[in-house]
């Protein structure tokens, strides 16, 4: 019985059917890429997997239980990173990370400077995000994945606004998380260099 | 009860009949508008159906 | 099959748009007939048979529009909140459609209650708008309806609009008794309670029967108007299903 | 248990620092409040007896309108930068996070509003027992305004239709206004205001228990 399972999912946005009859199972260490042209429903599928949007048909199950029934159990096992970074521009990087860390419920204390160093923002702990570039803000937003123990990561276009080495850092992180038994679902149209790690695919949109 | 007595409504005619008039208008609107809208929607759907069928 | 399972199945079967679409034709036929009969009986009884009130003379006959309209205004809001709640919890599309389409009818009943109440006030208290407790509560209820309708039209996606409307209607239902009681409290303090005694006519039996007919007429009218709107919306919703397409084709031979 | 308290205060502290960081969002409603009050003497003539009688009413209505304007700030910035999604998807119940945000809104808007209202009351020479009633009713009333306002803001955030929020919210504010004004008028003539205060606290307790849950549900619907 798979850990994360999508059963016969259908999505209707503004009265037109984006996709239907979607079935997928993700096991321990699974890495899933959702690709498709803009407007093909990539983000909608991710938001459904997370429970933000109600699926008109079909169900999404975590450890065999529909996520609607066990909402908070599911939410404590997953981290979502959407189009918008989910960080406050008026707060400094450290304050933002403190809030993210508290929200993730992870008990261990975290060295923020080392995380910032890992994502290439060394020394920017006390800089207001309003003074940072879009790419830097995106990295601060992405730093939430360093601070959670959650098993499942759902990333919506994690690479946009990131430069080449930013993308490399995130790719390594994803591979490290998957080899350690975690699971990652991400939506992107860019190609991934993950040197041979088994990558599963879902393609949305009718032009295959 | 002659007609004029009935219409005068014991001197309150100018209050009672406007109320019943407005009531009639409101009720009529609540029937007429939905029926027009239903016909319009059916006509639109039929047009769309015809265009779909003519395409396939 | 246990009783629970039977009515569960019936509930979901009843909630399927196609089943409801066919049933609604039958219901609205009966409703129209009952509505017309009650209207005729109510009007005849109320305007002709009922004796003039010893205190208000004939002006009390406005009651035959005011009281049913006011009752229906509250009744429709409760239906809206309950249907919205069902749509919210069990995601039944039909309940959402019923809730959304009841709002305009409820709003027009409230408007009718306000206008008839105001006009009724003129002969009795000498002024059209006399901040009477009940009329003020209905004025606020009218704004609750307008808020609901405005909220519905602000969303593009209908399903989300229906669920947002359901929340607003439920918040409204909790607030209606509070609003009503606070307005009563407010008006008794300001005008003293003498006024509200007069306008309750001592309802004599021959006056009461037409009133019941009128309330029944308004209720069946609500059902007919609602069913027309619900049918239209079901057609729009299910426009790409096969049974609607078939229906449209049959309909075609009828009209042209 | 302290895990939940801890997250409550983290969100509260975050919102308070945010409020102090951009002061304009925090000062504008207060300025708006004072401007409305200034309009009335201009309209009725400064020393008329009528104005004396209306002052506390003017203060309360201006407080209500100022709160109406300030409500948007609870969720708008979170909605724009996407942190509302993070709050909805956190492991903690959304009701708790929403009540933290509403408390932060009351602390940044409600409290200063009460202080400024009392100052204007003093300036406009409102008698002392009316001031007391004004203070009590504002203390009980403004949290209700924030709590019920949060529900409507959660429903209408980001929707087109500008005045939608006020159209939805003002009918729900009327009981609070009615009971506060009755209490203030009773106080001016020296009668006891216990009845109205009981009622206001009843409404406050109802709002505290029901409003956060409804706001959480409204947010989930708005995000879907």
XYZ file of C-alpha atoms in Angstrom, chain D:
224
model
C 0.466 22.518 25.296
C 3.188 25.158 25.298
C 3.928 24.209 21.673
C 0.625 25.786 20.663
C 1.129 28.801 22.954
C 4.610 29.213 21.528
C 3.366 29.276 17.930
C 0.590 31.711 18.962
C 3.173 34.151 20.285
C 5.524 33.631 17.323
C 2.776 34.692 14.910
C 1.687 37.486 17.254
C 5.248 38.843 17.530
C 5.704 38.545 13.763
C 2.572 40.576 13.086
C 3.424 43.203 15.688
C 6.915 43.693 14.228
C 5.361 43.913 10.776
C 2.940 46.569 12.022
C 5.719 48.606 13.585
C 7.896 48.208 10.479
C 5.419 49.920 8.157
C 3.801 52.534 10.311
C 1.546 53.972 7.592
C -0.817 51.000 7.714
C -1.014 51.523 11.469
C -1.389 55.315 11.584
C -3.769 55.911 8.661
C -6.942 54.585 10.323
C -6.238 56.744 13.406
C -5.897 59.848 11.254
C -9.074 58.883 9.425
C -10.809 58.496 12.800
C -9.847 62.007 13.917
C -10.777 63.566 10.566
C -14.305 62.140 10.715
C -14.760 63.545 14.204
C -13.652 66.994 13.001
C -16.319 66.924 10.269
C -19.201 66.970 12.732
C -18.467 70.292 14.496
C -17.983 71.811 11.019
C -21.405 70.509 10.070
C -23.344 71.377 13.236
C -21.585 74.495 14.477
C -18.975 74.146 17.206
C -20.809 75.083 20.397
C -24.345 73.898 19.664
C -26.096 71.872 22.367
C -26.848 69.291 19.691
C -23.139 68.617 19.274
C -22.688 68.067 23.031
C -25.334 65.362 22.946
C -23.931 63.673 19.852
C -20.233 63.645 20.748
C -20.010 60.143 22.171
C -22.126 58.845 19.284
C -19.792 60.518 16.784
C -16.768 58.989 18.520
C -18.250 55.510 18.376
C -19.355 55.715 14.752
C -15.943 57.075 13.709
C -14.261 54.211 15.614
C -16.476 51.751 13.758
C -15.684 53.236 10.348
C -11.942 53.448 11.121
C -11.917 49.767 12.114
C -13.772 48.947 8.889
C -10.925 50.529 6.928
C -8.193 48.889 8.947
C -9.590 45.350 8.643
C -8.081 44.784 5.206
C -4.616 44.832 6.765
C -5.164 41.559 8.643
C -4.767 39.285 5.627
C -3.938 41.469 2.632
C -0.133 41.436 2.903
C -0.126 37.708 3.733
C -2.401 37.040 0.775
C -0.156 38.947 -1.624
C 3.128 37.305 -0.659
C 1.679 33.834 -0.268
C 2.407 33.354 3.422
C -1.293 32.719 3.989
C -0.773 29.393 2.190
C 2.048 28.534 4.542
C -0.177 29.311 7.525
C -3.023 27.201 6.124
C -0.692 24.276 5.471
C 1.237 24.450 8.734
C 0.910 21.568 11.160
C -0.901 23.806 13.640
C -4.669 24.383 13.493
C -5.456 27.388 11.292
C -7.907 28.621 13.942
C -5.040 29.177 16.361
C -2.938 31.052 13.797
C -5.926 33.163 12.750
C -6.712 34.116 16.365
C -3.076 35.166 16.752
C -3.426 37.398 13.714
C -6.722 38.875 14.938
C -5.214 39.593 18.382
C -2.295 41.300 16.638
C -4.782 43.370 14.600
C -6.664 44.371 17.746
C -3.421 45.334 19.523
C -2.196 47.414 16.593
C -5.551 49.037 15.714
C -8.078 48.528 18.485
C -6.006 49.687 21.442
C -4.564 52.861 19.853
C -8.059 53.631 18.559
C -9.440 53.484 22.111
C -6.661 55.742 23.383
C -7.199 58.306 20.615
C -10.983 58.081 21.119
C -10.605 58.876 24.820
C -8.266 61.768 24.028
C -10.782 63.236 21.572
C -13.474 62.664 24.208
C -11.483 64.758 26.678
C -10.844 67.467 24.089
C -14.549 67.617 23.233
C -15.331 67.883 26.969
C -17.395 64.752 27.272
C -18.632 64.355 30.894
C -16.617 61.909 32.989
C -19.207 59.170 33.557
C -19.909 59.075 29.816
C -16.161 58.745 29.254
C -16.144 55.708 31.537
C -19.028 54.118 29.637
C -17.293 54.988 26.351
C -14.095 53.313 27.546
C -15.885 50.126 28.673
C -17.976 49.826 25.516
C -14.941 50.450 23.295
C -12.898 47.889 25.234
C -15.667 45.304 24.803
C -16.710 46.400 21.310
C -13.487 46.778 19.296
C -12.394 43.130 19.728
C -15.799 42.071 18.392
C -15.283 44.385 15.418
C -11.881 42.800 14.721
C -13.147 39.238 15.187
C -16.259 39.509 12.989
C -14.343 41.724 10.549
C -11.719 38.987 10.131
C -14.394 36.573 8.848
C -15.506 38.962 6.120
C -11.954 39.963 5.209
C -11.058 36.290 4.842
C -13.994 35.885 2.455
C -13.448 38.964 0.353
C -9.651 39.420 0.294
C -8.417 40.197 -3.184
C -11.881 40.219 -4.790
C -12.926 42.986 -7.113
C -15.820 45.108 -5.866
C -14.258 47.675 -3.573
C -16.895 48.410 -0.964
C -17.875 44.750 -0.710
C -16.175 44.401 2.669
C -18.069 47.299 4.255
C -21.382 46.245 2.689
C -20.978 42.784 4.243
C -19.623 43.892 7.596
C -21.731 46.868 8.689
C -25.012 44.963 9.184
C -23.118 42.612 11.506
C -21.689 45.580 13.470
C -25.073 47.116 14.248
C -25.843 45.214 17.476
C -22.465 46.254 18.921
C -23.121 49.882 17.977
C -26.678 49.799 19.356
C -25.721 48.378 22.751
C -22.676 50.621 23.108
C -24.659 53.737 22.330
C -27.442 52.739 24.731
C -24.875 52.179 27.463
C -23.284 55.573 26.805
C -26.657 57.343 26.833
C -27.691 55.634 30.073
C -24.394 56.657 31.625
C -24.900 60.297 30.583
C -28.210 60.438 32.419
C -26.749 58.546 35.350
C -28.681 55.296 34.933
C -26.962 51.946 35.356
C -25.355 50.497 32.240
C -25.115 46.919 33.556
C -27.655 45.459 31.125
C -25.931 46.717 27.991
C -22.498 45.719 29.319
C -23.741 42.176 29.964
C -25.051 42.027 26.432
C -21.853 43.396 24.927
C -19.752 40.885 26.843
C -22.144 38.151 25.679
C -21.564 39.176 22.066
C -17.808 39.357 22.727
C -17.694 35.814 24.148
C -19.772 34.546 21.208
C -17.391 36.257 18.777
C -14.285 34.892 20.533
C -15.564 31.307 20.388
C -17.107 31.245 16.911
C -15.237 33.820 14.841
C -11.760 32.230 14.566
C -13.175 28.860 13.451
C -15.339 30.576 10.843
C -12.426 32.725 9.668
C -10.286 29.599 9.219
C -13.051 27.959 7.163
C -13.500 31.156 5.148
C -9.753 31.317 4.436
C -9.692 27.740 3.201
C -12.594 28.527 0.888
C -11.003 31.746 -0.342
C -7.736 29.921 -1.132
C -9.402 27.044 -2.915
